[in-house]
Short mmCIF file of C-alpha atoms and ligand atoms in Angstrom, two decimals:
data_model
loop_
_atom_site.label_atom_id
_atom_site.label_comp_id
_atom_site.label_asym_id
_atom_site.label_seq_id
_atom_site.Cartn_x
_atom_site.Cartn_y
_atom_site.Cartn_z
CA MET J 26 -58.73 9.61 25.91
CA ALA J 27 -56.96 12.31 27.92
CA MET J 28 -59.00 15.12 29.51
CA LEU J 29 -59.86 18.48 27.98
CA SER J 30 -57.70 21.17 29.57
CA PRO J 31 -60.00 24.00 30.66
CA SER J 32 -59.19 27.50 29.41
CA ARG J 33 -60.96 30.73 28.53
CA ARG J 34 -61.30 29.60 24.89
CA LEU J 35 -63.34 26.57 25.95
CA ARG J 36 -66.24 28.52 27.33
CA ARG J 37 -68.20 27.36 30.37
CA THR J 38 -71.94 28.06 30.44
CA PRO J 39 -74.43 29.53 32.93
CA PHE J 40 -75.41 25.93 33.78
CA SER J 41 -71.96 24.31 34.04
CA GLN J 42 -72.21 24.19 37.82
CA GLY J 43 -75.49 22.26 37.62
CA VAL J 44 -74.18 19.98 34.88
CA GLU J 45 -71.14 19.09 36.99
CA ALA J 46 -73.27 18.51 40.11
CA GLN J 47 -75.36 16.02 38.06
CA GLY J 48 -72.26 13.99 37.25
CA VAL J 49 -71.48 14.78 33.61
CA LYS J 50 -69.06 12.10 32.32
CA GLY J 51 -68.11 13.45 28.88
CA TYR J 52 -67.97 16.70 26.98
CA THR J 53 -67.44 17.74 23.40
CA ILE J 54 -66.61 21.22 22.16
CA TYR J 55 -69.24 22.93 20.00
CA ASN J 56 -68.99 26.57 18.94
CA HIS J 57 -65.97 26.87 21.25
CA MET J 58 -68.16 25.94 24.20
CA LEU J 59 -68.64 22.91 26.46
CA LEU J 60 -71.44 20.56 25.39
CA PRO J 61 -72.12 17.51 27.58
CA THR J 62 -72.27 14.19 25.69
CA VAL J 63 -72.94 11.64 28.44
CA PHE J 64 -74.25 11.49 32.00
CA GLU J 65 -74.91 7.86 33.05
CA SER J 66 -74.08 6.11 29.76
CA VAL J 67 -75.21 6.93 26.22
CA GLU J 68 -77.62 3.96 26.33
CA ALA J 69 -78.97 4.72 29.80
CA ASP J 70 -79.39 8.41 28.87
CA TYR J 71 -81.26 7.29 25.70
CA ARG J 72 -83.70 5.10 27.63
CA HIS J 73 -84.33 7.88 30.13
CA LEU J 74 -84.85 10.51 27.40
CA LYS J 75 -87.47 8.34 25.67
CA ASP J 76 -89.33 7.49 28.91
CA HIS J 77 -89.11 10.56 31.13
CA VAL J 78 -87.86 14.16 30.85
CA GLN J 79 -84.42 15.72 30.71
CA VAL J 80 -82.90 19.18 31.04
CA TRP J 81 -80.11 19.88 28.54
CA ASP J 82 -77.43 22.55 28.69
CA VAL J 83 -77.32 23.51 25.00
CA SER J 84 -75.75 26.92 25.61
CA CYS J 85 -73.43 26.05 22.71
CA GLU J 86 -76.36 26.73 20.36
CA ARG J 87 -75.04 30.30 20.21
CA GLN J 88 -77.15 33.11 18.79
CA VAL J 89 -76.01 35.32 15.95
CA GLU J 90 -78.18 38.42 16.31
CA LEU J 91 -79.16 40.64 13.37
CA ARG J 92 -80.48 44.02 14.47
CA GLY J 93 -81.47 46.98 12.26
CA PRO J 94 -83.64 47.98 9.28
CA ASP J 95 -81.89 45.50 6.93
CA ALA J 96 -82.08 42.51 9.31
CA MET J 97 -84.70 40.80 7.11
CA ARG J 98 -82.78 41.44 3.87
CA LEU J 99 -79.60 40.05 5.42
CA MET J 100 -81.43 36.96 6.68
CA GLN J 101 -82.82 36.28 3.19
CA THR J 102 -79.36 36.78 1.67
CA LEU J 103 -78.09 33.96 3.87
CA THR J 104 -80.69 31.27 3.16
CA PRO J 105 -82.55 29.72 0.19
CA ARG J 106 -85.67 29.30 2.38
CA ASP J 107 -88.29 31.93 1.49
CA LEU J 108 -88.77 34.03 4.63
CA ARG J 109 -91.45 36.42 3.36
CA GLY J 110 -94.23 34.78 5.35
CA MET J 111 -92.23 34.55 8.57
CA LEU J 112 -93.81 36.36 11.53
CA PRO J 113 -92.53 37.32 14.97
CA GLY J 114 -93.20 34.35 17.27
CA GLN J 115 -91.96 31.86 14.67
CA CYS J 116 -88.83 29.76 14.41
CA LEU J 117 -87.67 28.19 11.13
CA TYR J 118 -85.04 25.60 10.31
CA VAL J 119 -82.96 27.39 7.64
CA PRO J 120 -80.07 25.96 5.60
CA ILE J 121 -77.32 28.59 5.23
CA VAL J 122 -75.29 28.30 2.01
CA ASP J 123 -72.26 29.91 0.36
CA GLU J 124 -72.04 31.10 -3.26
CA THR J 125 -71.58 27.51 -4.50
CA GLY J 126 -74.65 26.30 -2.62
CA GLY J 127 -72.43 24.58 -0.03
CA MET J 128 -73.78 24.22 3.48
CA LEU J 129 -72.24 26.65 5.99
CA ASN J 130 -74.61 25.87 8.85
CA ASP J 131 -78.13 24.53 9.52
CA PRO J 132 -79.49 26.77 12.27
CA VAL J 133 -82.89 27.60 13.66
CA ALA J 134 -83.85 31.20 12.83
CA VAL J 135 -85.93 33.00 15.46
CA LYS J 136 -87.81 36.12 14.35
CA ILE J 137 -88.06 38.55 17.27
CA SER J 138 -89.38 41.47 15.17
CA ASP J 139 -89.07 42.83 11.61
CA GLU J 140 -85.76 44.37 12.61
CA ARG J 141 -84.38 41.64 14.86
CA PHE J 142 -83.52 37.97 14.27
CA TRP J 143 -81.58 35.37 16.21
CA ILE J 144 -79.79 32.65 14.29
CA SER J 145 -79.37 29.70 16.65
CA ILE J 146 -76.32 28.15 15.08
CA ALA J 147 -74.84 24.68 14.67
CA ASP J 148 -71.10 24.11 15.00
CA SER J 149 -69.39 26.53 12.58
CA ASP J 150 -68.18 30.12 12.97
CA LEU J 151 -71.17 31.58 11.16
CA LEU J 152 -70.80 35.03 12.74
CA LEU J 153 -67.77 35.72 10.55
CA TRP J 154 -69.61 34.92 7.31
CA VAL J 155 -72.65 36.96 8.38
CA LYS J 156 -70.53 39.99 9.29
CA GLY J 157 -68.70 39.69 5.96
CA ILE J 158 -71.95 39.59 3.99
CA ALA J 159 -73.50 42.46 5.99
CA ASN J 160 -70.49 44.68 5.30
CA ALA J 161 -69.97 43.70 1.66
CA TYR J 162 -73.64 44.47 0.88
CA ARG J 163 -73.51 47.63 3.02
CA PHE J 164 -76.63 46.52 4.92
CA GLU J 165 -77.80 48.71 7.76
CA VAL J 166 -77.62 46.05 10.44
CA ILE J 167 -75.59 45.18 13.52
CA VAL J 168 -74.36 41.59 13.76
CA ASP J 169 -73.10 40.19 17.02
CA GLU J 170 -73.31 37.31 19.51
CA PRO J 171 -75.48 38.28 22.48
CA ASP J 172 -75.02 36.31 25.71
CA ILE J 173 -77.98 33.98 25.29
CA SER J 174 -77.82 30.36 26.40
CA PRO J 175 -80.52 27.90 25.37
CA LEU J 176 -81.62 25.35 27.96
CA ALA J 177 -83.69 22.51 26.54
CA ILE J 178 -86.42 20.44 28.20
CA GLN J 179 -86.80 17.21 26.19
CA GLY J 180 -88.74 13.99 26.62
CA PRO J 181 -92.38 12.80 26.84
CA LYS J 182 -92.96 14.53 30.20
CA SER J 183 -91.71 17.92 28.95
CA ASP J 184 -95.13 19.58 28.89
CA GLU J 185 -95.85 18.57 32.47
CA LEU J 186 -92.50 19.84 33.74
CA ALA J 187 -92.63 23.09 31.77
CA ALA J 188 -96.22 23.77 32.90
CA ARG J 189 -95.23 23.41 36.56
CA VAL J 190 -92.43 25.99 36.25
CA PHE J 191 -93.70 28.38 33.56
CA GLY J 192 -97.51 28.01 33.79
CA GLU J 193 -100.23 25.98 32.11
CA ASP J 194 -100.32 28.25 29.01
CA ILE J 195 -97.12 26.71 27.74
CA ARG J 196 -99.01 23.54 26.82
CA THR J 197 -100.76 25.34 23.96
CA LEU J 198 -97.53 26.53 22.32
CA ARG J 199 -97.22 25.06 18.79
CA PHE J 200 -94.15 23.37 17.26
CA PHE J 201 -91.47 25.89 16.26
CA ARG J 202 -93.39 28.78 17.82
CA TYR J 203 -92.24 30.74 20.84
CA GLY J 204 -93.82 32.86 23.53
CA TYR J 205 -92.78 34.80 26.61
CA PHE J 206 -93.37 33.11 29.96
CA HIS J 207 -92.91 34.34 33.51
CA PHE J 208 -90.11 33.24 35.77
CA GLU J 209 -89.38 35.07 39.04
CA GLY J 210 -90.39 38.47 37.68
CA HIS J 211 -88.72 38.00 34.27
CA ASP J 212 -90.25 37.33 30.85
CA VAL J 213 -88.32 34.48 29.24
CA LEU J 214 -88.52 33.44 25.60
CA ILE J 215 -89.43 29.76 25.29
CA ALA J 216 -89.93 27.85 22.01
CA ARG J 217 -91.38 24.41 21.38
CA SER J 218 -88.32 22.93 19.68
CA GLY J 219 -85.17 20.95 20.42
CA PHE J 220 -82.67 18.48 19.07
CA SER J 221 -84.66 15.31 19.75
CA LYS J 222 -87.82 13.69 18.43
CA GLN J 223 -89.24 13.26 21.95
CA GLY J 224 -90.80 16.72 22.08
CA GLY J 225 -90.06 19.60 24.38
CA PHE J 226 -88.97 23.20 24.73
CA GLU J 227 -85.98 25.47 24.48
CA ILE J 228 -85.60 28.34 26.95
CA TYR J 229 -83.44 31.17 25.59
CA VAL J 230 -81.81 32.31 28.83
CA GLU J 231 -80.39 35.85 28.63
CA GLY J 232 -77.20 36.45 30.60
CA THR J 233 -75.84 34.21 33.35
CA ASP J 234 -77.75 35.29 36.47
CA LEU J 235 -80.99 33.46 35.65
CA GLY J 236 -79.20 30.27 34.62
CA MET J 237 -78.91 28.35 37.85
CA PRO J 238 -82.25 29.61 39.28
CA ILE J 239 -84.09 28.20 36.22
CA TRP J 240 -82.02 25.00 36.32
CA ASP J 241 -82.76 24.50 40.02
CA ALA J 242 -86.48 25.28 39.62
CA LEU J 243 -86.80 22.60 36.90
CA PHE J 244 -85.10 19.96 39.04
CA GLU J 245 -87.11 20.89 42.13
CA ALA J 246 -90.44 20.79 40.24
CA GLY J 247 -89.59 17.57 38.40
CA LYS J 248 -88.54 15.29 41.23
CA ASP J 249 -91.56 12.99 40.89
CA LEU J 250 -91.22 13.06 37.07
CA ASN J 251 -87.73 11.54 37.42
CA VAL J 252 -86.16 14.58 35.72
CA ARG J 253 -82.44 14.26 34.99
CA ALA J 254 -79.72 16.22 33.27
CA GLY J 255 -79.25 15.04 29.69
CA CYS J 256 -77.78 16.10 26.39
CA PRO J 257 -78.33 15.56 22.67
CA ASN J 258 -78.22 11.77 22.43
CA GLY J 259 -76.17 10.09 19.72
CA ILE J 260 -78.57 7.15 19.38
CA GLU J 261 -81.89 9.00 19.47
CA ARG J 262 -80.81 11.70 17.02
CA VAL J 263 -79.69 9.15 14.41
CA GLU J 264 -82.97 7.22 14.84
CA GLY J 265 -84.74 10.54 14.23
CA GLY J 266 -82.59 11.62 11.28
CA LEU J 267 -81.49 14.85 12.93
CA LEU J 268 -78.35 15.93 11.11
CA SER J 269 -75.18 17.11 12.80
CA TYR J 270 -73.28 19.84 10.95
CA GLY J 271 -69.59 18.93 10.59
CA ASN J 272 -70.43 15.23 10.99
CA ASP J 273 -73.14 14.46 8.45
CA MET J 274 -72.57 17.41 6.14
CA ASN J 275 -70.27 20.35 5.52
CA ARG J 276 -69.37 22.94 2.90
CA ASP J 277 -68.95 20.20 0.24
CA ASN J 278 -72.68 19.41 0.40
CA THR J 279 -75.72 21.19 -0.95
CA PRO J 280 -78.96 21.25 1.08
CA HIS J 281 -80.43 18.88 -1.53
CA GLU J 282 -77.71 16.31 -0.88
CA CYS J 283 -78.56 16.61 2.82
CA GLY J 284 -82.26 15.93 2.22
CA LEU J 285 -82.97 19.54 3.18
CA GLY J 286 -84.47 20.44 -0.20
CA ARG J 287 -87.86 20.75 1.54
CA PHE J 288 -86.46 23.72 3.48
CA CYS J 289 -85.39 25.53 0.27
CA ASN J 290 -87.55 27.71 -1.99
CA THR J 291 -84.73 28.63 -4.30
CA GLN J 292 -87.01 30.03 -7.03
CA THR J 293 -88.48 32.68 -4.76
CA ALA J 294 -85.66 33.21 -2.24
CA MET J 295 -84.57 36.39 -3.97
CA GLY J 296 -81.14 37.66 -3.03
CA CYS J 297 -79.78 34.46 -1.49
CA VAL J 298 -76.06 34.32 -2.32
CA GLY J 299 -76.25 30.64 -3.26
CA ARG J 300 -79.37 31.03 -5.40
CA ASP J 301 -77.83 30.63 -8.88
CA ALA J 302 -75.79 27.62 -7.85
CA LEU J 303 -78.79 25.99 -6.17
CA LEU J 304 -81.15 26.65 -9.09
CA ARG J 305 -78.91 24.31 -11.09
CA VAL J 306 -78.91 21.45 -8.56
CA ALA J 307 -82.60 21.95 -7.82
CA LYS J 308 -83.33 21.39 -11.53
CA ASP J 309 -81.30 18.21 -12.09
CA GLY J 310 -81.42 16.86 -8.54
CA PRO J 311 -78.40 15.73 -6.53
CA ILE J 312 -76.28 12.71 -7.52
CA ARG J 313 -75.66 11.66 -3.93
CA GLN J 314 -77.89 12.05 -0.88
CA ILE J 315 -78.16 11.32 2.81
CA ARG J 316 -79.85 8.01 3.61
CA PRO J 317 -80.76 6.08 6.75
CA ILE J 318 -78.79 2.82 6.80
CA ALA J 319 -79.30 -0.19 9.09
CA ILE J 320 -76.45 -2.52 10.02
CA LYS J 321 -77.27 -5.71 11.93
CA ASP J 322 -73.88 -5.93 13.66
CA ARG J 323 -73.14 -3.98 16.83
CA ILE J 324 -70.18 -1.71 16.07
CA ALA J 325 -68.59 0.93 18.27
CA PRO J 326 -69.55 4.50 17.22
CA CYS J 327 -67.37 6.00 14.50
CA ASP J 328 -65.05 8.98 15.08
CA ARG J 329 -64.23 9.05 11.35
CA ALA J 330 -66.24 8.32 8.23
CA TRP J 331 -66.63 4.69 7.15
CA SER J 332 -66.24 4.22 3.41
CA ILE J 333 -69.03 2.51 1.50
CA MET J 334 -67.49 0.43 -1.29
CA ASP J 335 -68.66 -1.26 -4.49
CA ARG J 336 -65.70 -3.58 -5.17
CA ASP J 337 -62.77 -1.11 -5.15
CA ARG J 338 -64.84 1.97 -5.88
CA LYS J 339 -65.99 4.31 -3.09
CA ILE J 340 -69.67 5.09 -3.54
CA GLY J 341 -70.39 6.85 -0.27
CA GLN J 342 -69.63 7.10 3.41
CA ILE J 343 -71.23 6.59 6.81
CA THR J 344 -70.95 9.75 8.91
CA SER J 345 -72.82 8.81 12.12
CA ALA J 346 -73.68 5.42 13.62
CA ALA J 347 -74.89 4.10 16.96
CA TRP J 348 -76.30 0.86 18.37
CA SER J 349 -80.06 1.21 18.86
CA PRO J 350 -81.58 -0.86 21.68
CA ASP J 351 -85.12 -0.20 20.41
CA PHE J 352 -84.48 -1.20 16.78
CA ASP J 353 -81.93 -3.91 17.60
CA CYS J 354 -79.42 -2.81 14.97
CA THR J 355 -76.77 -0.18 14.39
CA VAL J 356 -78.62 2.86 13.05
CA ALA J 357 -76.57 5.03 10.71
CA ILE J 358 -76.58 8.14 8.55
CA GLY J 359 -74.66 7.99 5.28
CA MET J 360 -74.14 9.94 2.07
CA VAL J 361 -74.72 7.55 -0.84
CA ARG J 362 -74.35 7.85 -4.64
CA MET J 363 -77.58 7.62 -6.65
CA THR J 364 -76.59 4.23 -8.10
CA HIS J 365 -76.84 2.74 -4.60
CA TRP J 366 -79.42 4.87 -2.75
CA ASP J 367 -82.67 2.92 -3.37
CA PRO J 368 -84.29 1.42 -0.25
CA GLY J 369 -83.26 -2.20 0.19
CA THR J 370 -79.86 -1.77 -1.48
CA GLU J 371 -77.12 -3.75 0.28
CA LEU J 372 -73.97 -1.74 0.99
CA ARG J 373 -70.47 -2.93 1.90
CA ILE J 374 -69.23 -0.68 4.69
CA GLU J 375 -65.64 -0.60 5.89
CA THR J 376 -65.67 0.01 9.64
CA GLN J 377 -62.73 0.09 12.04
CA GLU J 378 -63.82 -3.43 13.01
CA GLY J 379 -63.77 -4.70 9.43
CA PRO J 380 -66.35 -4.87 6.60
CA VAL J 381 -70.08 -5.12 7.43
CA THR J 382 -73.28 -5.07 5.41
CA GLY J 383 -75.71 -2.16 5.62
CA ILE J 384 -79.17 -1.84 4.11
CA VAL J 385 -80.61 1.44 2.81
CA GLN J 386 -83.87 2.23 4.65
CA GLU J 387 -87.05 3.81 3.30
CA GLN J 388 -87.09 6.39 6.11
CA PHE J 389 -85.50 7.21 9.45
CA TRP J 390 -86.63 5.14 12.41
CA ILE J 391 -88.53 7.81 14.36
N1 LIG I 421 -82.23 24.15 18.56
C1 LIG I 421 -81.72 25.40 18.51
N2 LIG I 421 -80.56 25.67 17.92
C2 LIG I 421 -79.86 24.66 17.34
C3 LIG I 421 -80.35 23.33 17.34
C4 LIG I 421 -81.57 23.09 17.99
N3 LIG I 421 -78.68 24.93 16.75
C5 LIG I 421 -77.82 23.84 16.38
C6 LIG I 421 -78.56 22.68 15.80
N4 LIG I 421 -79.66 22.31 16.71
C7 LIG I 421 -79.09 23.03 14.44
N5 LIG I 421 -79.61 21.88 13.72
C8 LIG I 421 -80.93 21.49 13.78
C9 LIG I 421 -81.31 20.33 13.13
C10 LIG I 421 -82.63 19.91 13.18
C11 LIG I 421 -83.57 20.64 13.87
C12 LIG I 421 -83.19 21.78 14.52
C13 LIG I 421 -81.87 22.23 14.46
C14 LIG I 421 -84.99 20.21 13.95
N6 LIG I 421 -85.51 19.54 12.93
C15 LIG I 421 -86.84 19.01 12.98
C16 LIG I 421 -86.88 17.72 12.19
O1 LIG I 421 -86.04 17.54 11.30
O2 LIG I 421 -87.72 16.89 12.50
C17 LIG I 421 -87.94 19.94 12.50
C18 LIG I 421 -87.63 20.78 11.34
C19 LIG I 421 -88.88 21.47 10.82
O3 LIG I 421 -89.84 20.77 10.48
O4 LIG I 421 -88.89 22.71 10.70
O5 LIG I 421 -85.67 20.49 14.92
O6 LIG I 421 -82.07 21.94 18.07
N7 LIG I 421 -82.39 26.40 19.09
#
């Protein structure tokens, strides 16, 4: 494929210099920003992520900030997850839906205070929807995109690396909680979270000036831990069932179809714009749903959906797939009709390399 032509619209990040020095080989665009996709090779990056520790430039996880007395009311208008018990110091994975219950985004919400939230968004222009809702409801709240760039530490040696740079206390931080930790005279917000199942942290770096100093400190401190630059890994995230907005789901899907029903409390999420629509699907259940699917053949990753067919009838599609060295099969995420979604069901999948057989799995691999 030809190169991406750089321009102001394709935003660089505070860490781009470090990413380039570490030999990034591929980028994608996510929220109008550069997101690395490969350093050595997707398979080599995968092995390293599962065995060691990586530093990821995930600046593209942009923050939509809600600030003002109605910040909480606006947040609850956006999501069917009940936020009443949410306290400062907590992060929550929150489906965001439109008035039909269709998925608009699947961000992590970060509660800074009763009057201030960050919505750490996946790849859709959520700011526009949030501003529209805030104005239509005449909420007293300011909505904007502050210059905050998450930097993730992921992998089994994450605690050791983070403790060396930010202090031993970071080891006691719980999953999806955040705290403030010292770095060169600054207090930086760090959460135990990240887009892998290997464990780790996300540092919410404010502005650009601290970017390279934090990056360099992590690489200096992690030499003997074999720290490397990495990025969300296409194999590991499918093994772990981490969904990718725009790939595995979009506005045509409800959270229930995405298997995100456990993050909805539609009965009690008063004021959510999609509440009425979701009360209906929550009652009857979805008629298609995301499933893990194993394929024994090794097929090149898909850049379009693969149809799942029953004779000449389409009964679903594969939206992400990657060869897994650890599970010795192609691991895949698909949306499958209820007639074919039971574990063990054999599916005929039409790939760019011809038809293959997939088997519906009981659960994701990790
Ligand atoms: N971290 C932050 N922002 C993000 C992402 C992130 N924005 C974009 C994208 N990733 C949003 N999507 C997800 C999807 C899954 C998870 C987080 C963000 C996730 N899920 C866990 C799981 O499914 O195992 C835990 C969910 C839970 O139990 O609450 O972490 O990665 N800042």
